[in-house]
Tab-separated table of C-alpha atoms in Angstrom:
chain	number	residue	atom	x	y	z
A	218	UNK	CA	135.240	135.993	75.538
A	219	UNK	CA	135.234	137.616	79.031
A	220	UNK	CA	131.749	138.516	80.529
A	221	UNK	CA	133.476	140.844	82.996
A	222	UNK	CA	136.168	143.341	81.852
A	223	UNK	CA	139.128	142.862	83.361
A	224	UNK	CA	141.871	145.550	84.120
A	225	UNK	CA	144.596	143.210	85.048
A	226	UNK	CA	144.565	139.473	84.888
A	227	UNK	CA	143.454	137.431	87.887
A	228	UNK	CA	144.783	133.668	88.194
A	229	UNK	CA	144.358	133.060	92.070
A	230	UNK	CA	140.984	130.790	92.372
A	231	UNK	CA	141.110	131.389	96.380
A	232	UNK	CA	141.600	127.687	97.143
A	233	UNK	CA	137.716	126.727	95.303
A	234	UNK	CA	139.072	125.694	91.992
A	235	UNK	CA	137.524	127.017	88.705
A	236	UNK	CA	134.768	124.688	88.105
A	237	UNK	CA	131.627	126.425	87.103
A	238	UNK	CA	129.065	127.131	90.023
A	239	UNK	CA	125.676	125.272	88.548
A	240	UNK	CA	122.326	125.832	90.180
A	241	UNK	CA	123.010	129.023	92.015
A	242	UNK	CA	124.825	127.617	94.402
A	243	UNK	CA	127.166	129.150	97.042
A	244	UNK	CA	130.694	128.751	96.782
A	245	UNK	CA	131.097	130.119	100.534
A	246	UNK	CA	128.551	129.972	103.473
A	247	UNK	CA	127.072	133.452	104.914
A	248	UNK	CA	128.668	132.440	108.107
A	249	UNK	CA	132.063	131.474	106.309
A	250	UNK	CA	131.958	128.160	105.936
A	251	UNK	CA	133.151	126.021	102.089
A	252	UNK	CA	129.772	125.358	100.710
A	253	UNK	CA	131.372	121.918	100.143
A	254	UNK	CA	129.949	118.575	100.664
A	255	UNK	CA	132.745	116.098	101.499
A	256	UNK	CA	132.122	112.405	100.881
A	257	UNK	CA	134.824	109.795	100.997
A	258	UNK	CA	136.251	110.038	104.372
A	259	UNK	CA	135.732	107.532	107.512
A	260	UNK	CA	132.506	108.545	109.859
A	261	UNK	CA	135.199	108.724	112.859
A	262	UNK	CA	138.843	109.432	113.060
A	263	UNK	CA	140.239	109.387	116.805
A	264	UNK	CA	142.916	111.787	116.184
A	265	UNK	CA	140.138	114.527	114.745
A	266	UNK	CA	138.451	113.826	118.375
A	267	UNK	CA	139.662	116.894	119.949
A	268	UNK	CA	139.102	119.456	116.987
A	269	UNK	CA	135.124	117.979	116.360
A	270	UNK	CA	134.354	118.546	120.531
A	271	UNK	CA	136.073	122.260	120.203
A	272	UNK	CA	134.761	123.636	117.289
A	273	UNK	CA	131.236	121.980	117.451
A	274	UNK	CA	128.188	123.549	118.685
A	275	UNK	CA	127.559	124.077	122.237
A	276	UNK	CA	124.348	122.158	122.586
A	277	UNK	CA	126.148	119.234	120.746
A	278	UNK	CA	129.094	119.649	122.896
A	279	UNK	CA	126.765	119.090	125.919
A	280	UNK	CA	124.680	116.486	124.481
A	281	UNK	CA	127.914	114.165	123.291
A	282	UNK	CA	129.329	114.768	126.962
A	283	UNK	CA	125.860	113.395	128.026
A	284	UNK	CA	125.780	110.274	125.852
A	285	UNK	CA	129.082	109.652	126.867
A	286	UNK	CA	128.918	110.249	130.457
A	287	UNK	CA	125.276	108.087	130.593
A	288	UNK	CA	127.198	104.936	128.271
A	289	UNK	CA	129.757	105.053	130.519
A	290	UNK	CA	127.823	104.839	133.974
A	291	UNK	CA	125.334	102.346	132.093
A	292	UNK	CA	128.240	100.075	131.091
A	293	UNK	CA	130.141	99.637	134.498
A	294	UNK	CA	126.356	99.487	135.928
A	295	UNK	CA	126.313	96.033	134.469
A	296	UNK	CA	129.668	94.996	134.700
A	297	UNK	CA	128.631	95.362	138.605
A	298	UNK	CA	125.507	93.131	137.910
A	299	UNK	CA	127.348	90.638	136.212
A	300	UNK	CA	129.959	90.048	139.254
A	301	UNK	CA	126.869	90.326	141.292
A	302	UNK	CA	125.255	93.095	142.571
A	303	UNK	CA	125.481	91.309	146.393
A	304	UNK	CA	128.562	92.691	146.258
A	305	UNK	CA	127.631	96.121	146.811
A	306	UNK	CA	126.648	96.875	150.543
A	307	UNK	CA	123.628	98.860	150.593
A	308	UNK	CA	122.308	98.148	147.187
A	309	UNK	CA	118.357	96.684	148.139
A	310	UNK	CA	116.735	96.280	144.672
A	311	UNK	CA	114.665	93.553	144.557
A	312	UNK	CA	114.164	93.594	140.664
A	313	UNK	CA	116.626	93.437	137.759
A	314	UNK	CA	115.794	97.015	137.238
A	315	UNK	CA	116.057	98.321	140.799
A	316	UNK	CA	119.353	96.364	141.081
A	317	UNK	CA	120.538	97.841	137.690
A	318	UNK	CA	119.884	101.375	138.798
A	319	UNK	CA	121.156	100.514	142.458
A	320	UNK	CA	124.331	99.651	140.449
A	321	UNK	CA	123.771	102.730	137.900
A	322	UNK	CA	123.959	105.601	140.845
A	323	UNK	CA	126.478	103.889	142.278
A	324	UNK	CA	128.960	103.663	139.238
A	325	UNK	CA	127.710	107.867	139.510
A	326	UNK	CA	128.984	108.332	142.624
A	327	UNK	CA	132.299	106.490	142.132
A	328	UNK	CA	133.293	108.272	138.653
A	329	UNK	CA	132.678	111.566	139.640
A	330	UNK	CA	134.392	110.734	142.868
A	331	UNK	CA	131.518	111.754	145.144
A	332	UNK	CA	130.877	108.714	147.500
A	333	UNK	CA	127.865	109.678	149.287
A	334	UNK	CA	128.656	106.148	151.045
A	335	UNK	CA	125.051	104.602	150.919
A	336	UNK	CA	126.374	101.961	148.641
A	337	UNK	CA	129.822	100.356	148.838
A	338	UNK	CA	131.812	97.502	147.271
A	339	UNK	CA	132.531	94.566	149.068
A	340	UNK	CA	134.670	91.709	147.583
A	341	UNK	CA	138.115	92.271	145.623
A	342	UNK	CA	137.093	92.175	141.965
A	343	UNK	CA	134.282	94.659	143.005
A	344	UNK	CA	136.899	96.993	144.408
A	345	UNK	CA	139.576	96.659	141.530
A	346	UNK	CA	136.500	97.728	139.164
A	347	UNK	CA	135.435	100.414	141.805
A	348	UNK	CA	139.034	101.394	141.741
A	349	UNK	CA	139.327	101.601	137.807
A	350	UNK	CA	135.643	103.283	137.249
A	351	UNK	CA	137.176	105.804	140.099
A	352	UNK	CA	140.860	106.439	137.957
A	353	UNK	CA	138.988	106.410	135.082
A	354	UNK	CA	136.623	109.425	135.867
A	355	UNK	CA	139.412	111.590	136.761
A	356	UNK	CA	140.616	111.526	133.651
A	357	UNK	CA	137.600	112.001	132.136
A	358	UNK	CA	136.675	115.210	134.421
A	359	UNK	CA	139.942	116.554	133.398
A	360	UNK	CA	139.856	115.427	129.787
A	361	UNK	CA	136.369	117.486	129.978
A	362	UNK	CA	137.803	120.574	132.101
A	363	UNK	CA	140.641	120.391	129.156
A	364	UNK	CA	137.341	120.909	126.753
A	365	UNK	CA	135.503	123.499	128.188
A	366	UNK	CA	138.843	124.999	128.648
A	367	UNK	CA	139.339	124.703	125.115
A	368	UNK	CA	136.078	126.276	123.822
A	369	UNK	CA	136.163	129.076	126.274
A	370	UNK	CA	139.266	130.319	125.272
A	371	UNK	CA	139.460	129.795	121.628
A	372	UNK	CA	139.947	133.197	119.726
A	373	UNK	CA	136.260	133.466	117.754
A	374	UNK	CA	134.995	136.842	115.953
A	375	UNK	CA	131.687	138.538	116.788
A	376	UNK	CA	132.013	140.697	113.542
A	377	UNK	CA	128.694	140.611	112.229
A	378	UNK	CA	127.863	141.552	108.398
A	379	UNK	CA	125.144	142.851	106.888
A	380	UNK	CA	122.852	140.954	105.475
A	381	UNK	CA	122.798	142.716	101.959
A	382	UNK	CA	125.062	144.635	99.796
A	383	UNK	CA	123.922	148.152	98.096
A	384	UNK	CA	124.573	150.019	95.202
A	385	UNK	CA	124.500	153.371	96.250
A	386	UNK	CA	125.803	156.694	95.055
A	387	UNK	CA	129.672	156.892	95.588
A	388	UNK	CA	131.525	160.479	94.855
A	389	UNK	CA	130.816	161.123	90.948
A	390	UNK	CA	129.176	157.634	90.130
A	391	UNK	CA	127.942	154.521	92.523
A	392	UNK	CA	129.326	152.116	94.576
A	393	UNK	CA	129.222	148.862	95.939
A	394	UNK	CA	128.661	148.707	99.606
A	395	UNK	CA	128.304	146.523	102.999
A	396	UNK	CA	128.434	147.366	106.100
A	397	UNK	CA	130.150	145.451	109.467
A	398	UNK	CA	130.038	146.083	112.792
A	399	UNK	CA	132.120	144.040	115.743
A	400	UNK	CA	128.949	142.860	118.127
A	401	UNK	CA	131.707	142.756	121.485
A	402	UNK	CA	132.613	145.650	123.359
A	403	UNK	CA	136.495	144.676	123.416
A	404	UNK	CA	139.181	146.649	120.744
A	405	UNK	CA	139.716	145.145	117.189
A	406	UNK	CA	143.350	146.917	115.801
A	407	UNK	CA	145.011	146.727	112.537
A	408	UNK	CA	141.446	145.763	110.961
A	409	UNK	CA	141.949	144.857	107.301
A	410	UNK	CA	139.370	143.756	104.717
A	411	UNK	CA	139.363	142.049	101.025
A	412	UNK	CA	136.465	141.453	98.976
A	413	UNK	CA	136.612	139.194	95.750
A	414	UNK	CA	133.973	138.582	93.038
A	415	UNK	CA	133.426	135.587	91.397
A	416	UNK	CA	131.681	134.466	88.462
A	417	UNK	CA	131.157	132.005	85.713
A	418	UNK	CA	132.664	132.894	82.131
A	419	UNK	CA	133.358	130.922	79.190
A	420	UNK	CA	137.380	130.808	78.289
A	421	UNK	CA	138.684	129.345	75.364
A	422	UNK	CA	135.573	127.357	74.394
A	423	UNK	CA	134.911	126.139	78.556
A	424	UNK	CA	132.753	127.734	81.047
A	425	UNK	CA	134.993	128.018	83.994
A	426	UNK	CA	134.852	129.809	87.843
A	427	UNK	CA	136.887	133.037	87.488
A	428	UNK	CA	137.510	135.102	90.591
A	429	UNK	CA	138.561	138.645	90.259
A	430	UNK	CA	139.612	141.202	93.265
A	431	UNK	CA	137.165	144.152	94.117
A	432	UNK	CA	139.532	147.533	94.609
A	433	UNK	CA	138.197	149.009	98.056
A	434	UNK	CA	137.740	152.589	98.731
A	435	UNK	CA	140.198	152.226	102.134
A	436	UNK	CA	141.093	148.222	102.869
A	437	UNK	CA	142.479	149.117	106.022
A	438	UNK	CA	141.543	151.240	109.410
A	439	UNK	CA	143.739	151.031	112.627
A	440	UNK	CA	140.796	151.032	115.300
A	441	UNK	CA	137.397	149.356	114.547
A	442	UNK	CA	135.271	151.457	117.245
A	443	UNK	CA	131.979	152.160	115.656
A	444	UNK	CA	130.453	150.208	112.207
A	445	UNK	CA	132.681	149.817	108.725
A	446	UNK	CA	130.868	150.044	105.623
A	447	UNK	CA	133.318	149.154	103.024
A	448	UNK	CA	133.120	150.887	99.395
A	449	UNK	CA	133.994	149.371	96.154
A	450	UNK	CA	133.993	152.446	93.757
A	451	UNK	CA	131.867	151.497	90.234
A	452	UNK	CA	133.978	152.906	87.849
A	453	UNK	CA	135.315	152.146	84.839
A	454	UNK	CA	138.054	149.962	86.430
A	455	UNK	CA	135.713	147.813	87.953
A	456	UNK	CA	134.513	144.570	86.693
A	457	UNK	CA	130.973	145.243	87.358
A	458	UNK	CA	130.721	148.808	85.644
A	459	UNK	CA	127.514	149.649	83.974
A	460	UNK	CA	126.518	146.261	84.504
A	461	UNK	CA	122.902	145.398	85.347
A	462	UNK	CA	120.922	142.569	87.293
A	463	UNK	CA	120.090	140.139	84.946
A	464	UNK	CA	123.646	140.132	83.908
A	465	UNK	CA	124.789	139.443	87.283
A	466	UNK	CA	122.157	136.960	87.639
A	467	UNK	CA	123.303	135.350	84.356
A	468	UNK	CA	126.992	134.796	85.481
A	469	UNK	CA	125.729	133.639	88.590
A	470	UNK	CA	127.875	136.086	90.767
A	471	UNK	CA	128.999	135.645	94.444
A	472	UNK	CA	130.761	138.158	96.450
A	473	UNK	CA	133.531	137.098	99.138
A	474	UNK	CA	134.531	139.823	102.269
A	475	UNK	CA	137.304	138.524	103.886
A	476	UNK	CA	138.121	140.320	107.400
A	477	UNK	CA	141.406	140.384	109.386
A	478	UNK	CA	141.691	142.233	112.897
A	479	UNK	CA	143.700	141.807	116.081
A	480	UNK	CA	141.659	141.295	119.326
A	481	UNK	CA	143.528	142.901	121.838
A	482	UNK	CA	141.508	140.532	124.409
A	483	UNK	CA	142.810	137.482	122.992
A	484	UNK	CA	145.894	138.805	122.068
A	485	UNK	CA	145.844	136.933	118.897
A	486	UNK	CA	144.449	137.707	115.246
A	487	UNK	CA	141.207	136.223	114.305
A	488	UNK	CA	140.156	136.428	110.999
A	489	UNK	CA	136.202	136.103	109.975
A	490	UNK	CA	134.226	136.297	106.578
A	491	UNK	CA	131.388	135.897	104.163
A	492	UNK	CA	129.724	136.058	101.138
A	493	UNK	CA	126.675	137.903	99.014
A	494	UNK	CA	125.365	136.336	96.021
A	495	UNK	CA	123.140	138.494	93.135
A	496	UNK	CA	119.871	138.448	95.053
A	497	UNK	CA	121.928	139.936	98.125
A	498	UNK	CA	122.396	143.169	96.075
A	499	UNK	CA	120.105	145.894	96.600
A	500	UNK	CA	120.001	148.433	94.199
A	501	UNK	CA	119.357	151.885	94.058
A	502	UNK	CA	119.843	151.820	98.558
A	503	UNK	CA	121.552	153.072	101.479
A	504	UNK	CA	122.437	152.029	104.526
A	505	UNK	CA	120.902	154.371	107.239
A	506	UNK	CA	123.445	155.871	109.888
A	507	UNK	CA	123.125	153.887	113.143
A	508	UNK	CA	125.400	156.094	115.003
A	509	UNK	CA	124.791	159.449	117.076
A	510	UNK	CA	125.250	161.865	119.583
A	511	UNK	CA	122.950	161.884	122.979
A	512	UNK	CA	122.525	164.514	124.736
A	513	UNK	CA	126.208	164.681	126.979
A	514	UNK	CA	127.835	164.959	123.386
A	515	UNK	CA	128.503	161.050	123.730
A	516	UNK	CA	128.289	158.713	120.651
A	517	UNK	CA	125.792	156.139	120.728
A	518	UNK	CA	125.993	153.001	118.071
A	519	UNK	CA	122.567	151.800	117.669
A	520	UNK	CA	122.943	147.925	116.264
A	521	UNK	CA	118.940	147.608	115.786
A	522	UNK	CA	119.234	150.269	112.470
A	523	UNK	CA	122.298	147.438	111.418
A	524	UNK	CA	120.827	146.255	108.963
A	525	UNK	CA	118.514	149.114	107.933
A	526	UNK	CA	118.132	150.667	104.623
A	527	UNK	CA	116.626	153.390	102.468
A	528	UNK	CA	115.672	153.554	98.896
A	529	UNK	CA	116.985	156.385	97.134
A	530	UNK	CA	115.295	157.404	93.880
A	531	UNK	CA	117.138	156.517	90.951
A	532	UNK	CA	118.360	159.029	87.673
């Protein structure tokens, strides 16, 4: 039997399957990611290079780019000691380790091109790897130009969502409520939004991972200028009507908001999302308005009330 009535039936699973979620666990991220671990797969593939180094972190980005730029310079340092570091005019280390970082600044100066012309390479196999270290870091400045390139331009959202849901009085009975708010000053059009439930039932004899959709009060608004809060109306053709905590709790319920928009910056549509599980729920609250008028008439968003609420006393 059902746990949650159902109005019509529901067989998309949204891509996560329908195996029961055990322990409380997320099917999706806050920040929108699977809440998938993926095992199985080789530590490196070279042609997944160029999406890891885009879509990574920035102070990983910048860290890899520093390993890689320090292996580099530290291998052609001794590939200069091994031919002999005599063959570099100018380099005067005495010890293995002043001749190794003689040979170190130099393979510096020669990838990125600079040639400060302290040091020099004498000799014809020190020149053809002179000459290859010097190729070879122009395609590595561009390759990393091509990068930063990459990341700088890359369409990403700055919607932020709050970091509860309510259930607060909606028209005649309550509703289901969360607020968003785009953190960038640019122009989101066409912004459209979907929220899901899902929730472990037992069918035919099996527990399985239903999802159901969550009707919206308005799914759609043509200029996102000052905060959303989107409304799911409690009523009697909703899945969680009269429905308390515990029983939430007990089918182990997670919420999904899915967001669409164009960004008129980027010209292109970015999409962003993410999810509330029972203990993001706060009952019986109300997000406070964190929008006004100063004194020229002018409307002022306030983002530190975001993520403020109020209790309201209950029936």
């Amino acid at each position: 039997m059902a746990f949650f009535k159902r109005k019509v039936q529901f067989n998309d699973d949204l891509g996560f399957g329908s195996s029961p979620v055990i322990k409380n666990q997320r099917v999706l991220n806050t920040d929108g990611t699977p809440n998938i671990e993926r095992t199985g797969l080789p530590w490196f593939k070279f042609d997944d290079t160029y999406t890891r180094l885009v879509t990574m972190s920035w102070p990983r980005f910048f860290l890899v780019i520093l390993i890689a730029y320090l292996i580099v310079n530290t291998l052609f340092a001794v590939a200069y000691n091994v031919i002999g570091i005599e063959n570099l005019n100018g380099a005067n280390g005495k010890t293995l380790r002043d001749q190794f970082f003689d040979a170190f600044f130099f393979s510096a100066q020669t990838i990125s091109t600079v040639g400060y012309g302290h040091i020099s390479p004498q000799g014809f196999i020190t020149s053809v790897l002179a000459a290859f270290e010097s190729m070879l870091g122009l395609l590595a400045f561009a390759l990393a130009t091509g990068l930063l390139y990459g990341r700088f331009s890359r369409p990403t959202s700055k919607v932020t969502f709050s970091k509860k849901m309510v259930i607060a009085p909606y028209q005649n009975g309550l509703g289901l409520m969360c607020r968003l708010a785009n953190l960038r000053k640019n122009s989101l059009i066409d912004v459209e939004a979907q929220m899901f439930m899902t929730f472990n039932e037992t069918v035919d004899g099996k527990l399985k991972r239903s999802f159901y959709p969550l009707e919206l009060e308005r799914s759609k608004i043509a200029f996102l200028s000052l905060n959303w809060t989107l409304v799911h109306p409690i009523n009697e053709d909703s899945p969680i009507f009269e429905k308390k905590l515990d029983e939430l709790k007990l089918a182990e319920v997670e919420i999904f908001v899915i967001l669409r928009a164009f960004d008129d910056t980027f010209a292109q549509t970015i999409h962003t999302r993410t999810s509330y599980q029972d203990e993001d729920i706060e009952w019986n609250a109300k997000f406070k308005v964190m929008h006004y008028h100063n004194d020229a008439g002018k409307t002022v968003m306030d983002y530190s009330l975001f993520d403020h609420m109020e209790k309201i006393m209950a029936d």
